[in-house]
Tab-separated table of C-alpha atoms in Angstrom:
chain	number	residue	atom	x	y	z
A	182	UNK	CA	-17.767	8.473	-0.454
A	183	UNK	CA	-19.069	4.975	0.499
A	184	UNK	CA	-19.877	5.309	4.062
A	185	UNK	CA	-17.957	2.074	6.215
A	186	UNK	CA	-20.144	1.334	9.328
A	187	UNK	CA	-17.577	1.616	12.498
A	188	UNK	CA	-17.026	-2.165	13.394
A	189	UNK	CA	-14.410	-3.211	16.279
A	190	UNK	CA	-13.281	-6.674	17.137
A	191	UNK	CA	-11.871	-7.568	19.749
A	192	UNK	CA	-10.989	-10.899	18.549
A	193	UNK	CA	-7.633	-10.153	18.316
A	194	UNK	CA	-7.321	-7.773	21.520
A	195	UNK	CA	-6.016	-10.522	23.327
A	196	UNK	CA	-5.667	-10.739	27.251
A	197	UNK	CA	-2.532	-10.638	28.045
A	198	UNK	CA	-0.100	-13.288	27.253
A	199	UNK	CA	3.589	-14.362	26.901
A	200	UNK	CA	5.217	-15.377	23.385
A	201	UNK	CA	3.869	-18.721	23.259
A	202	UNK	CA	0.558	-17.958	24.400
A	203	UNK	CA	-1.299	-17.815	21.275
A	204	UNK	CA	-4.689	-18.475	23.057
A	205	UNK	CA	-6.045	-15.781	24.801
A	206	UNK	CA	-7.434	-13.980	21.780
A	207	UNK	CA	-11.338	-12.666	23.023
A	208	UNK	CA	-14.275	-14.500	20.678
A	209	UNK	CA	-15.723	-12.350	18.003
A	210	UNK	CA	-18.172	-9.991	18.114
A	211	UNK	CA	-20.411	-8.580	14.892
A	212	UNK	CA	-18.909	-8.164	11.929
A	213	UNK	CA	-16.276	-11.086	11.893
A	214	UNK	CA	-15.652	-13.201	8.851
A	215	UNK	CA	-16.400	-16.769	10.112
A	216	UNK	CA	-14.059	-19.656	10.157
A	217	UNK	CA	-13.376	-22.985	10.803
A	218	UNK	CA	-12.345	-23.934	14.459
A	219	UNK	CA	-10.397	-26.708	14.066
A	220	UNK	CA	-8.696	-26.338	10.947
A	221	UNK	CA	-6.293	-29.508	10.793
A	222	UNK	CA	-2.590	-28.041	11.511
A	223	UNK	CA	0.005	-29.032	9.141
A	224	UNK	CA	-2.371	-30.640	6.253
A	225	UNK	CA	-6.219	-30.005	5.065
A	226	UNK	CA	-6.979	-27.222	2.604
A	227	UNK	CA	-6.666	-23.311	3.906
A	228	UNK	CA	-10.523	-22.459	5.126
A	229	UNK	CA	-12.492	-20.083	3.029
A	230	UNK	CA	-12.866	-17.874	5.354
A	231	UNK	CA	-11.787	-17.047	8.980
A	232	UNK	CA	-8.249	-17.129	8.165
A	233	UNK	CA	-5.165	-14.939	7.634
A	234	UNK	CA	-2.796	-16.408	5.536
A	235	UNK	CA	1.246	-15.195	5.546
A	236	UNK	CA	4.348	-16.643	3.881
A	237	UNK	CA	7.437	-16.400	4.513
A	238	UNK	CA	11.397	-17.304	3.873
A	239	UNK	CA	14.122	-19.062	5.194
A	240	UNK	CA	17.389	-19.114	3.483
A	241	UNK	CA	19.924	-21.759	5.107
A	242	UNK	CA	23.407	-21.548	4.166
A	243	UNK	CA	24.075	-24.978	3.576
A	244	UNK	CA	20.037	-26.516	2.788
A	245	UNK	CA	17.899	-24.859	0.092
A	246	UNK	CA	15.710	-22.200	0.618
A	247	UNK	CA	12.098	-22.629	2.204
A	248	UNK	CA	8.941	-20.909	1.703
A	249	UNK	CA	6.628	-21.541	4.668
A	250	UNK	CA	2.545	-19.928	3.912
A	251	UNK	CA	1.033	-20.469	7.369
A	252	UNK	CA	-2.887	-20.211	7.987
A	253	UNK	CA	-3.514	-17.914	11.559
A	254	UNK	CA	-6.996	-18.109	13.535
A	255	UNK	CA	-8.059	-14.487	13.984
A	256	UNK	CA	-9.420	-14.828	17.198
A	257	UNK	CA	-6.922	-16.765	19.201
A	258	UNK	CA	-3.454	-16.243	16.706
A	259	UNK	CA	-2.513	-19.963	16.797
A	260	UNK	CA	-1.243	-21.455	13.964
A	261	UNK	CA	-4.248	-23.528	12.124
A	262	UNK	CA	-2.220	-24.789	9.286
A	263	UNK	CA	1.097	-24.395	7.328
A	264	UNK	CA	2.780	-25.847	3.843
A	265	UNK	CA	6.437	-25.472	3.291
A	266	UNK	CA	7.802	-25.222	-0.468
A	267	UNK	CA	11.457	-26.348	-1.075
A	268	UNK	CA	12.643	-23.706	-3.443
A	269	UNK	CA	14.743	-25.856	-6.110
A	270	UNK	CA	18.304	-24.825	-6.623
A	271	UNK	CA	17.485	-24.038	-10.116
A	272	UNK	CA	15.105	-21.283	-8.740
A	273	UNK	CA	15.760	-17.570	-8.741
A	274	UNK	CA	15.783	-16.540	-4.773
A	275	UNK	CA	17.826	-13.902	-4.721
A	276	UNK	CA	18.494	-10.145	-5.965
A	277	UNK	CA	21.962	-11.513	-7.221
A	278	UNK	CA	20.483	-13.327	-9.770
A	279	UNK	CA	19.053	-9.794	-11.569
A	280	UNK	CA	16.148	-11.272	-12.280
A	281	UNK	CA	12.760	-10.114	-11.568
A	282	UNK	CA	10.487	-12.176	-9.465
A	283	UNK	CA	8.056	-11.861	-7.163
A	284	UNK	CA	10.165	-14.700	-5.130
A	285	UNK	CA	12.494	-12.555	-5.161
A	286	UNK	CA	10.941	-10.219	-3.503
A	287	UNK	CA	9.144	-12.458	-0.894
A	288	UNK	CA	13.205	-14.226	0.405
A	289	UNK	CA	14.754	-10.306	-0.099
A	290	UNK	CA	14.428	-10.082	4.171
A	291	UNK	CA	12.233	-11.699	5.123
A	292	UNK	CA	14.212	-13.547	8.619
A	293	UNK	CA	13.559	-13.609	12.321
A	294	UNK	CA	14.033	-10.154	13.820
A	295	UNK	CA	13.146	-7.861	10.621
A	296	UNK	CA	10.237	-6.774	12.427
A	297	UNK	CA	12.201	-5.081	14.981
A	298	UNK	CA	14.262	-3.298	12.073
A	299	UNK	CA	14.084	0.999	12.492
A	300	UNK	CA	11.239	0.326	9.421
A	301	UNK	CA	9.102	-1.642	10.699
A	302	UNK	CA	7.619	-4.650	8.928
A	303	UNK	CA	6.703	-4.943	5.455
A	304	UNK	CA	2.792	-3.292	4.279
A	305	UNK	CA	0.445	-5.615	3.134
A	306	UNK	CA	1.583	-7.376	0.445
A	307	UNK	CA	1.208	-6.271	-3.443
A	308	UNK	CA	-1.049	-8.878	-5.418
A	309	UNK	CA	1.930	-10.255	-7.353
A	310	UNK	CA	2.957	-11.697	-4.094
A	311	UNK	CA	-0.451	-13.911	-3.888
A	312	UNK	CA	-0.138	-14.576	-7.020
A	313	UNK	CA	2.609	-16.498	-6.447
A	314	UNK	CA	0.554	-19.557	-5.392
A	315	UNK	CA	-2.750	-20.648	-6.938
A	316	UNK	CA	-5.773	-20.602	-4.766
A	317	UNK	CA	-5.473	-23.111	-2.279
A	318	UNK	CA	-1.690	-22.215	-1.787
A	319	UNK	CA	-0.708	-26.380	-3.430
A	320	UNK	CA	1.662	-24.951	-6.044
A	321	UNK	CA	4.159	-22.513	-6.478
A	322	UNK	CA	5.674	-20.110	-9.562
A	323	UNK	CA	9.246	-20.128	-9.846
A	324	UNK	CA	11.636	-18.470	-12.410
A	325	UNK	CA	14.177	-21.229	-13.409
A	326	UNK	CA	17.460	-20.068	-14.220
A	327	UNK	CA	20.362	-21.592	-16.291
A	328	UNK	CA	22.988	-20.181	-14.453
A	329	UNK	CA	25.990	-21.420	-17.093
A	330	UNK	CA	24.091	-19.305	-20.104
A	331	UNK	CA	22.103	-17.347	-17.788
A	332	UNK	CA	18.937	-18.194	-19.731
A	333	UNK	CA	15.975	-17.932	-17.569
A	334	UNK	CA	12.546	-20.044	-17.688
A	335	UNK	CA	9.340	-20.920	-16.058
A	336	UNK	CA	7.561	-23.890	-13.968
A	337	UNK	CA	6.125	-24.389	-10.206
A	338	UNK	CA	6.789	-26.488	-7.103
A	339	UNK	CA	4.562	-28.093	-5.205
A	340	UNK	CA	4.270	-28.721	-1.204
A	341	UNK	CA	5.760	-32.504	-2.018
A	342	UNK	CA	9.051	-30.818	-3.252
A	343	UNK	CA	8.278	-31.574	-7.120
A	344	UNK	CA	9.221	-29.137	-9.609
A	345	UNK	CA	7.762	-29.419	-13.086
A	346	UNK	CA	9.200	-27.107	-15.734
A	347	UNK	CA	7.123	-25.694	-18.263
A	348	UNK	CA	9.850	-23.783	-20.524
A	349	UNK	CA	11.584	-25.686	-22.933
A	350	UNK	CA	15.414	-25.991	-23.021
A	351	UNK	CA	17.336	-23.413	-25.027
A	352	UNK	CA	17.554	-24.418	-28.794
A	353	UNK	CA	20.468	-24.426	-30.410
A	354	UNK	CA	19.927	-21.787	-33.056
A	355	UNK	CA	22.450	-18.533	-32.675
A	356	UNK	CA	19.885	-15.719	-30.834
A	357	UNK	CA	19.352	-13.830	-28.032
A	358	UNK	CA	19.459	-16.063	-24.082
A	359	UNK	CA	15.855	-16.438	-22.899
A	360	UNK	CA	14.431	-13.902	-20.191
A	361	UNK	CA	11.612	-15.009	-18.573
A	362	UNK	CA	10.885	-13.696	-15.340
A	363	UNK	CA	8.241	-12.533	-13.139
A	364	UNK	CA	6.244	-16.175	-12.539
A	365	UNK	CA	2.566	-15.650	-11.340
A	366	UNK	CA	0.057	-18.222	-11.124
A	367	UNK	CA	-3.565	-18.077	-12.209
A	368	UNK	CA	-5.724	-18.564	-9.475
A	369	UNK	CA	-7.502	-21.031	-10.951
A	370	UNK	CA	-4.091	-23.181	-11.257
A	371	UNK	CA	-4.454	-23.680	-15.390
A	372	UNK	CA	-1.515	-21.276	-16.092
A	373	UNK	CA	1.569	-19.973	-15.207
A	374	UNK	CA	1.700	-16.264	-16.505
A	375	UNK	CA	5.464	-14.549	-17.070
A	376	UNK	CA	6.739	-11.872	-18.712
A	377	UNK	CA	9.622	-12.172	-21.207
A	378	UNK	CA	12.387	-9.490	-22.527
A	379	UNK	CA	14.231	-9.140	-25.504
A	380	UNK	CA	17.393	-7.536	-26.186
A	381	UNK	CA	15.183	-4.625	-27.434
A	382	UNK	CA	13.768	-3.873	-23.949
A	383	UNK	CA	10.494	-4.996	-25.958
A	384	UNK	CA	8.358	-6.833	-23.122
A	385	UNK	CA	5.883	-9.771	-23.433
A	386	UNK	CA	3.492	-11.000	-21.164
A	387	UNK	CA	2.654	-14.416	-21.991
A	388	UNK	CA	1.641	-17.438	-20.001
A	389	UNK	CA	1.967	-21.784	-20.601
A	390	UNK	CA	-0.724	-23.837	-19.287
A	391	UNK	CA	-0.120	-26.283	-16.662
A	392	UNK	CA	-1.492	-29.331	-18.211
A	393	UNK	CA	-0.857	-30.425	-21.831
A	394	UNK	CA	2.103	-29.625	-23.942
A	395	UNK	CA	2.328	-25.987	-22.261
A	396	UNK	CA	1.992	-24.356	-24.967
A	397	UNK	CA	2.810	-20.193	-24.944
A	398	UNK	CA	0.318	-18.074	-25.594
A	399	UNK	CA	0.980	-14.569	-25.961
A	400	UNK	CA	-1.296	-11.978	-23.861
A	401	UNK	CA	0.521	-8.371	-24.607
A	402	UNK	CA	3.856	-6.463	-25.818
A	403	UNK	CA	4.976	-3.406	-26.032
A	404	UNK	CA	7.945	-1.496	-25.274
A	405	UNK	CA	9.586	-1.764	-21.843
A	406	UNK	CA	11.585	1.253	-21.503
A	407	UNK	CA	11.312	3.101	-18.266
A	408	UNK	CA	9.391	0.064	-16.406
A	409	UNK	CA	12.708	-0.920	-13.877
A	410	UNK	CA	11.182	-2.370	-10.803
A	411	UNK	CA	7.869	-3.575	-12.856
A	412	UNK	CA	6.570	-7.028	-11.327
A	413	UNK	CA	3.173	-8.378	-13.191
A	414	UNK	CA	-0.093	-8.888	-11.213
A	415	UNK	CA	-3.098	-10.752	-12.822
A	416	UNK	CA	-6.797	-8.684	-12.753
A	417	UNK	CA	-10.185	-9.952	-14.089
A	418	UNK	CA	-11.758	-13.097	-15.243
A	419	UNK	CA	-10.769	-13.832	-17.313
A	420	UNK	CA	-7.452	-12.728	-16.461
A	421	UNK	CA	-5.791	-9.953	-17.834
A	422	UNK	CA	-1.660	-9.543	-16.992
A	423	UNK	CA	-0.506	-6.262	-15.711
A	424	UNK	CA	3.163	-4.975	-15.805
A	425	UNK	CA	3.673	-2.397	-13.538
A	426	UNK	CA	5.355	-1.007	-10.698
A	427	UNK	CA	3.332	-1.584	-7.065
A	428	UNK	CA	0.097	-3.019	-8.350
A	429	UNK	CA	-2.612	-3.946	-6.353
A	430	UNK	CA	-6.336	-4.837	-8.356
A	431	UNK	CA	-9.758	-4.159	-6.921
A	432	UNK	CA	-11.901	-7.033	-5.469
A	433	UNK	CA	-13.856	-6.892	-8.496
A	434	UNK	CA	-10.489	-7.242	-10.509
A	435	UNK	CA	-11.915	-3.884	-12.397
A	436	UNK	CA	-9.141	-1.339	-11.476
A	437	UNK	CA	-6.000	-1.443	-9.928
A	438	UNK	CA	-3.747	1.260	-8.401
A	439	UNK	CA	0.074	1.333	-9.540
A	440	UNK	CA	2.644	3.953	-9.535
A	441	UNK	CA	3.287	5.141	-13.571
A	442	UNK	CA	7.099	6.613	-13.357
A	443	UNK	CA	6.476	10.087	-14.779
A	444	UNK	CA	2.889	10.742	-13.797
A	445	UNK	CA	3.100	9.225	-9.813
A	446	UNK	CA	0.223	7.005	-8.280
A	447	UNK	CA	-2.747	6.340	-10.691
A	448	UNK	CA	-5.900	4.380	-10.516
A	449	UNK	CA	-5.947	2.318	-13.754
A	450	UNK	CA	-9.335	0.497	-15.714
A	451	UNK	CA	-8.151	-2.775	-16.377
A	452	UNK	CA	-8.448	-3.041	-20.044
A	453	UNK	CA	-9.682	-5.941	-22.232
A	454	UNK	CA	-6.083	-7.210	-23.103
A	455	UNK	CA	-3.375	-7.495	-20.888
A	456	UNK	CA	-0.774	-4.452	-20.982
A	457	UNK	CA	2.135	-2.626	-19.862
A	458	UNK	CA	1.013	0.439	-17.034
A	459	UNK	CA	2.952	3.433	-18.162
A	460	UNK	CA	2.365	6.722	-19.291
A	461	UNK	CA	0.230	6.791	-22.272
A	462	UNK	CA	-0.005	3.293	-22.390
A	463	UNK	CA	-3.403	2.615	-20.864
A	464	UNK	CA	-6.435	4.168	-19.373
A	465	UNK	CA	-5.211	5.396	-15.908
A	466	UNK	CA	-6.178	8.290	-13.721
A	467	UNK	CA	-3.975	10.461	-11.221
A	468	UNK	CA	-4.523	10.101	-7.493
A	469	UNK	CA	-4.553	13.820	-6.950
A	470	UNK	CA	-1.707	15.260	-4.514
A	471	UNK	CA	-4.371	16.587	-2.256
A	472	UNK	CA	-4.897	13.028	-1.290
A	473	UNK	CA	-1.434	12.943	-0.435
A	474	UNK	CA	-2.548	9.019	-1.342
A	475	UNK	CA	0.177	5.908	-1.075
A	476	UNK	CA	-1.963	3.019	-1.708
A	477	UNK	CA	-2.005	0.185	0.274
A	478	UNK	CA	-5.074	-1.745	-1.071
A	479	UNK	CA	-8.815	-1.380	-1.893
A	480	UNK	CA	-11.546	-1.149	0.856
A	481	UNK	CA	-14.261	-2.362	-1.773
A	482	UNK	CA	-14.394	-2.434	-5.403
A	483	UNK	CA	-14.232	1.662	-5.498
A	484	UNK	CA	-12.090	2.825	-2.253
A	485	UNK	CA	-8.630	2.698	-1.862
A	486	UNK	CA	-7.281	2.811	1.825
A	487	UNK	CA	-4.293	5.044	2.362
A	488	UNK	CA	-1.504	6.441	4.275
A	489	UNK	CA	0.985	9.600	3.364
A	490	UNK	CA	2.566	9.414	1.025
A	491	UNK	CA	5.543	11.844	2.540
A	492	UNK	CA	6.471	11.797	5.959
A	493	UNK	CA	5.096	15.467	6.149
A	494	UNK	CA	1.005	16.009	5.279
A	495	UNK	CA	-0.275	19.408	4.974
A	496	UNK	CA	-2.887	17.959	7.202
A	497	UNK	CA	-1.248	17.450	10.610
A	498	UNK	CA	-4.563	15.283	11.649
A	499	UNK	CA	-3.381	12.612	9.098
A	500	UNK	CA	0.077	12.324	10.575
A	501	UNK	CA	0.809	9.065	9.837
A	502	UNK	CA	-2.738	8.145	9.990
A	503	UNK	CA	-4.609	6.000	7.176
A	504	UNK	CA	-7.688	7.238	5.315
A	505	UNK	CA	-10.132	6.364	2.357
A	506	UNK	CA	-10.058	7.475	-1.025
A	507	UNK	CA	-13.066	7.320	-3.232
A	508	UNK	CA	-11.369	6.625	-6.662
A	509	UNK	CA	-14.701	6.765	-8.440
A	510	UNK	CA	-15.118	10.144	-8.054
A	511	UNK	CA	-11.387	10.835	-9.541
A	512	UNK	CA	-12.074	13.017	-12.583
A	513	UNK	CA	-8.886	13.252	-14.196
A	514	UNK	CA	-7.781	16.579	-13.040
A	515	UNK	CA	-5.284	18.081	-10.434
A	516	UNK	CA	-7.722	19.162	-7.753
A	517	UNK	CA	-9.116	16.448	-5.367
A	518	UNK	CA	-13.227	16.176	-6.186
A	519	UNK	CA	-14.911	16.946	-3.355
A	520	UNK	CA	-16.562	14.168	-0.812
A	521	UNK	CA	-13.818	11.775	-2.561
A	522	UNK	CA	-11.244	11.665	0.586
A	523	UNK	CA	-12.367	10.319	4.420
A	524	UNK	CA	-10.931	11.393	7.239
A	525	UNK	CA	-8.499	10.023	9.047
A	526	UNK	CA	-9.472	6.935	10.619
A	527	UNK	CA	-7.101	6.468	13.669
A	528	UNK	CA	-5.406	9.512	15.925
A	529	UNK	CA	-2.297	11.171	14.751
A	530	UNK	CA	1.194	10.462	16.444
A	531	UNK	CA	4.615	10.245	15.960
A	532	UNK	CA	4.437	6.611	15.453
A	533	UNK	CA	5.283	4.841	12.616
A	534	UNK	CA	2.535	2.972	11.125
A	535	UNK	CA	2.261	0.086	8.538
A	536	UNK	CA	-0.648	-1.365	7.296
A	537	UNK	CA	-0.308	-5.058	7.275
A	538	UNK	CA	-4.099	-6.892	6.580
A	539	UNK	CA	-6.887	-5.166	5.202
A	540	UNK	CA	-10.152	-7.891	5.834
A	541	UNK	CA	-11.866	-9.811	2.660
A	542	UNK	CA	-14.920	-7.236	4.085
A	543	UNK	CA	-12.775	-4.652	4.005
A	544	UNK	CA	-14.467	-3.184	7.479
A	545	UNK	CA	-11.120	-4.225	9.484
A	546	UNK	CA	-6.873	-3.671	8.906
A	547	UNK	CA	-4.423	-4.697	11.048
A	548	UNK	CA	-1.485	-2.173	11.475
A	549	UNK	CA	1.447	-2.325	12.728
A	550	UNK	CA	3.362	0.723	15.265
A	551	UNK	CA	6.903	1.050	15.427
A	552	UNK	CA	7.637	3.380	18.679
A	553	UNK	CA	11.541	3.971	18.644
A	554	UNK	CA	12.530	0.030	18.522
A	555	UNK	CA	9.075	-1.356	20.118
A	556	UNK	CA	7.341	-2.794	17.624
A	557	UNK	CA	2.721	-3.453	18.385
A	558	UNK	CA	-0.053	-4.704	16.476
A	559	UNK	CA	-3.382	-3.283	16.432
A	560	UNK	CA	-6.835	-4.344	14.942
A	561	UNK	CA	-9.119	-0.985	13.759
A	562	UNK	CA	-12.294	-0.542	11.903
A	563	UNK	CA	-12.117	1.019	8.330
A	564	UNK	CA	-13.807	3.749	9.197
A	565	UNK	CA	-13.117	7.769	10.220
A	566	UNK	CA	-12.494	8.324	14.038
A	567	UNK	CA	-11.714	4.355	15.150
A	568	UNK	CA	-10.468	3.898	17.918
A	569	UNK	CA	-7.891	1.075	17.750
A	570	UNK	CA	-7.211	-1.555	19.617
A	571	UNK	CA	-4.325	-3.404	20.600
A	572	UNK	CA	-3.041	-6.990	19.705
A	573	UNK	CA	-1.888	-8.776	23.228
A	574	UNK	CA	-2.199	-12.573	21.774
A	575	UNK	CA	1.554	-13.799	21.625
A	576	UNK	CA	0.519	-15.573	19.073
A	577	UNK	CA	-0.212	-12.406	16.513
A	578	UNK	CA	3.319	-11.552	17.259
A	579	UNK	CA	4.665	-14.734	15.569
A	580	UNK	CA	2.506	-14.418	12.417
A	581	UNK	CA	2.926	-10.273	11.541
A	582	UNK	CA	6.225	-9.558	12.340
A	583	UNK	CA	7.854	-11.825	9.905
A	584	UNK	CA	7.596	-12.444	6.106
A	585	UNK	CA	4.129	-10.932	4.336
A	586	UNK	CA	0.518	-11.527	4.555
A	587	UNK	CA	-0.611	-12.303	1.483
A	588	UNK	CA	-4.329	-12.424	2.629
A	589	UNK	CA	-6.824	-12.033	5.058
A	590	UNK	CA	-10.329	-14.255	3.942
């Protein structure tokens, strides 16, 4: 097991403070990613570091939809920087649609007051969600549908409201409606990656570059039976699509953890080519049950950080508690290697816990506690035995409770 030196901040252990008092967050200590102070607030490019990005969704009835990414200063929670994306009418937003997309997912509920649902807020997002924007969060995927034939296509948005289409119109010839769905962008910003369906339930993953004459270049296929609720996350460099259900890659874009419907969570080599994740279908591991392991991200480029994945654990000191899981010693077999699991890294309790950040360093997450309807945020070291520590800043209320966070640099 990698052993994670125990690192608190109190950066975001605020003082005290009302809703609007986003300043009161203490400075950091060792261990803190560094950042820029004065990032400029509304324009200027996200810092590399120092930041924690989240998006979220706003659905008017009578204006088009809005995706807002904001950029939040770890140590005091004020807002450093934010871009808003008009999402075109022509864009798949919502579930009615029936088409997969990760913007879907991101406008599904994400309004004022979710936080304060019986649930609790959403866990850190899966990387399809990222993926939605290229690097510097300037552009945006979108699924474009036609909603007379119901033919569905691909292009982005950017922060000025401009929408450039890189699917073609449908041709005239007698055959089945295009399906694409599932928009990503590469982070890079050359390509829009999507996945496409035929009447077959055969699935392509494909992507059209964003400059030239966007031509398509096909990645993978192979048959899509059984993948219902698949999204498609990007690993590697270069990048290699994944179809899958709940992915989320490795720093080193390596591995990734999905669930595989028939064989349960799995920690999957990325291969060479792109490719469905189902059973038999690539190289993929099971997270033994021992680990009682529901993945919500990688630590480093071998540990996964988890939390139970039932509401009852044979181990009552990892009630709903978070721990590591060293998926480089996973040998393929039912019993759980030994040394491969940590222990749990804050106390057990009743509480309901949610992971929301895990750092770029992967030393910190930031969790949130739902305690009957009151709803808390608390910073912790990754890293058996922390001791966690609460989030006072009105500010970090603002920025976790709502919509995802897509990262934490």
């Amino acid at each position: 097991m990698l052993a994670v030196a125990t690192v608190l901040l109190p950066l975001v252990a605020g003082c005290g403070g009302s809703q609007d008092d986003a300043g009161t967050g203490a400075k950091a200590t060792a261990g803190q990613q560094g950042g820029r102070k004065n990032a400029d607030k509304g324009s200027g490019a996200f810092p590399d570091s120092g930041v924690i990005v989240t998006a979220s969704c706003s659905v008017p009835a009578s204006k088009p939809a809005v995706v807002t990414v904001t950029g939040w200063d770890p140590e005091t929670w004020e807002r450093t920087l934010s871009r808003d994306f008009t999402v075109p009418a022509e864009a798949v937003v919502a579930e009615a649609d029936d088409v997969a997309s990760p913007l879907v997912e991101l406008c599904a509920d994400n309004f004022p007051g979710v936080g304060s649902s019986e649930d609790g807020p959403r866990a850190v997002a899966p990387t399809r969600l990222r993926q939605l924007f290229d690097r510097d969060f300037s552009r945006m995927a979108v699924v474009l549908i036609d909603r007379e034939t119901e033919a569905t296509g691909v292009g982005y948005v950017d922060t000025s409201g401009k929408l450039t289409r890189l699917s073609g119109e449908q041709g005239e010839d007698f055959g089945d409606t295009p399906k694409e769905e599932n928009a990503v962008f590469a982070q890079d910003g050359s390509a829009v990656w999507f996945t496409e369906t035929d009447s077959s339930d055969r699935v392509r993953i494909a992507s059209r570059a964003v400059a030239g004459d966007h031509a398509v270049t096909e990645r993978a296929a192979g048959d899509g039976a059984y993948m219902d609720g698949a999204g498609l996350a990007l690993a590697g460099d270069p990048a290699r699509g994944l179809f899958g259900k709940e992915v989320r890659t490795s720093p080193d874009g390596r591995r990734a953890t999905a669930f595989i419907t028939w064989q349960g969570y799995n920690v999957v080599d990325v291969p060479q080519r792109s490719a469905l994740l189902k059973a038999e279908g690539v190289k993929a591991t099971g997270i033994p049950s021992g680990a009682d392991c529901s993945p919500y991200g990688w630590v480093d480029d071998r540990t996964v950080l988890c939390g139970p994945r039932l509401e009852k654990v044979e181990d009552p000191k990892r009630k709903n508690s978070f721990w590591t899981l060293d998926a480089s010693r996973l040998d393929g077999t039912a019993d759980l290697p030994k040394g491969a699991l940590g222990g749990p890294i804050i106390p057990a309790t009743d509480r309901k816990n949610t992971v929301r950040a895990i750092s770029h360093n992967g030393k910190q997450m930031i969790f949130a506690s739902l305690q009957g309807t009151r709803l808390e945020f608390f910073v912790s070291a990754i890293a058996p035995g922390a001791t966690p520590k609460k989030i006072t800043a009105g500010g970090a209320d603002r920025a976790l409770s709502v919509g995802d966070v897509l990262e934490w640099r």
